[in-house]
């Protein structure tokens, strides 16, 4: 049974950092493209970042480029999103996702491309 479980969200002040984790089970992540999405209140879910199985093709949305870093640990079957210099506009529910469609590696993640989803973790940036 495929399962993705996010953790690491919380309340942080502007300029602070958080690291989100997504523990995956039921499949081996090295054969998948892994992504993070987020959904702010009243807004559509948007792609934030994605990473291919060999860590050679990555994508970052312009809004997070230079501040967020996606990575993965195959041994732990976990993907991470390190978020630095957080801003109030980063406030959202963050979701991890995975797809076996390797063609999407390095491109703007779109919801319909991803087969497996976590339940989401809340990130709130506020003073």
C-alpha positions as semicolon CSV with decimal commas, in nm:
position;residue;x (nm);y (nm);z (nm)
1;X;0,000;0,000;0,000
2;X;0,143;0,334;-0,108
3;X;0,158;0,593;0,165
4;X;0,312;0,941;0,190
5;X;0,326;1,110;0,530
6;X;0,443;1,469;0,569
7;X;0,582;1,621;0,886
8;X;0,777;1,926;0,998
9;X;0,522;2,200;0,950
10;X;0,448;2,460;1,214
11;X;0,449;2,827;1,305
12;X;0,761;3,027;1,228
13;X;0,848;3,395;1,223
14;X;0,932;3,574;0,899
15;X;1,294;3,507;0,808
16;X;1,292;3,173;0,986
17;X;1,343;2,821;0,855
18;X;1,161;2,491;0,851
19;X;1,241;2,151;0,704
20;X;0,952;1,944;0,581
21;X;0,983;1,568;0,551
22;X;0,777;1,322;0,350
23;X;0,818;0,958;0,443
24;X;0,712;0,729;0,159
25;X;0,622;0,364;0,185
26;X;0,491;0,102;-0,054
27;X;0,732;0,197;-0,332
28;X;1,095;0,285;-0,384
29;X;1,132;0,656;-0,444
30;X;1,441;0,625;-0,659
31;X;1,217;0,532;-0,954
32;X;0,984;0,828;-0,916
33;X;0,974;1,202;-0,962
34;X;0,906;1,363;-0,626
35;X;0,740;1,699;-0,575
36;X;0,615;1,946;-0,322
37;X;0,298;2,147;-0,374
38;X;0,130;2,404;-0,154
39;X;-0,216;2,548;-0,118
40;X;-0,283;2,879;0,051
41;X;-0,632;2,970;0,179
42;X;-0,859;3,061;-0,108
43;X;-0,601;2,972;-0,371
44;X;-0,537;2,679;-0,601
45;X;-0,274;2,421;-0,522
46;X;0,054;2,512;-0,688
47;X;0,375;2,329;-0,761
48;X;0,671;2,443;-0,552
49;X;0,953;2,209;-0,645
50;X;1,029;1,869;-0,791
51;X;1,324;1,633;-0,808
52;X;1,400;1,339;-1,034
53;X;1,526;1,002;-0,924
54;X;1,892;1,079;-0,995
55;X;1,878;1,429;-0,841
56;X;1,999;1,577;-1,170
57;X;1,678;1,750;-1,275
58;X;1,518;1,989;-1,029
59;X;1,257;2,261;-1,057
60;X;1,174;2,550;-0,828
61;X;0,891;2,798;-0,862
62;X;1,020;3,152;-0,903
63;X;0,862;3,249;-0,573
64;X;1,084;3,008;-0,378
65;X;1,400;2,996;-0,591
66;X;1,710;3,059;-0,381
67;X;1,522;3,001;-0,055
68;X;1,391;2,642;-0,077
69;X;1,588;2,323;-0,143
70;X;1,444;1,984;-0,228
71;X;1,639;1,669;-0,153
72;X;1,586;1,300;-0,092
73;X;1,733;1,018;0,112
74;X;1,688;0,686;-0,066
75;X;1,790;0,483;0,238
76;X;1,513;0,647;0,440
77;X;1,270;0,663;0,146
78;X;1,212;1,025;0,240
79;X;1,201;1,352;0,049
80;X;1,270;1,685;0,217
81;X;1,197;2,050;0,157
82;X;1,433;2,287;0,335
83;X;1,269;2,628;0,355
84;X;1,478;2,930;0,451
85;X;1,405;3,303;0,467
86;X;1,037;3,229;0,504
87;X;0,784;3,496;0,420
88;X;0,421;3,539;0,525
89;X;0,320;3,456;0,167
90;X;0,471;3,110;0,213
91;X;0,188;3,030;0,453
92;X;0,002;2,728;0,314
93;X;-0,064;2,359;0,350
94;X;0,228;2,178;0,193
95;X;0,181;1,845;0,018
96;X;0,433;1,594;-0,112
97;X;0,357;1,391;-0,422
98;X;0,513;1,127;-0,642
99;X;0,477;1,006;-0,998
100;X;0,631;0,728;-1,199
101;X;0,611;0,944;-1,513
102;X;0,978;1,038;-1,542
103;X;0,906;1,271;-1,835
104;X;0,788;1,541;-1,594
105;X;1,125;1,562;-1,419
106;X;1,255;1,917;-1,399
107;X;0,928;2,078;-1,507
108;X;0,665;2,285;-1,328
109;X;0,473;2,025;-1,125
110;X;0,107;1,998;-1,221
111;X;-0,142;1,817;-1,001
112;X;-0,275;1,581;-1,267
113;X;0,075;1,448;-1,333
114;X;0,114;1,304;-0,984
115;X;-0,036;0,975;-0,872
116;X;0,039;0,963;-0,501
117;X;-0,021;1,232;-0,241
118;X;0,035;1,296;0,126
119;X;-0,223;1,444;0,360
120;X;-0,048;1,779;0,392
121;X;0,125;1,972;0,668
122;X;0,046;2,330;0,769
123;X;0,315;2,598;0,748
124;X;0,233;2,936;0,899
125;X;0,473;3,228;0,872
126;X;0,373;3,506;1,106
127;X;0,514;3,738;1,368
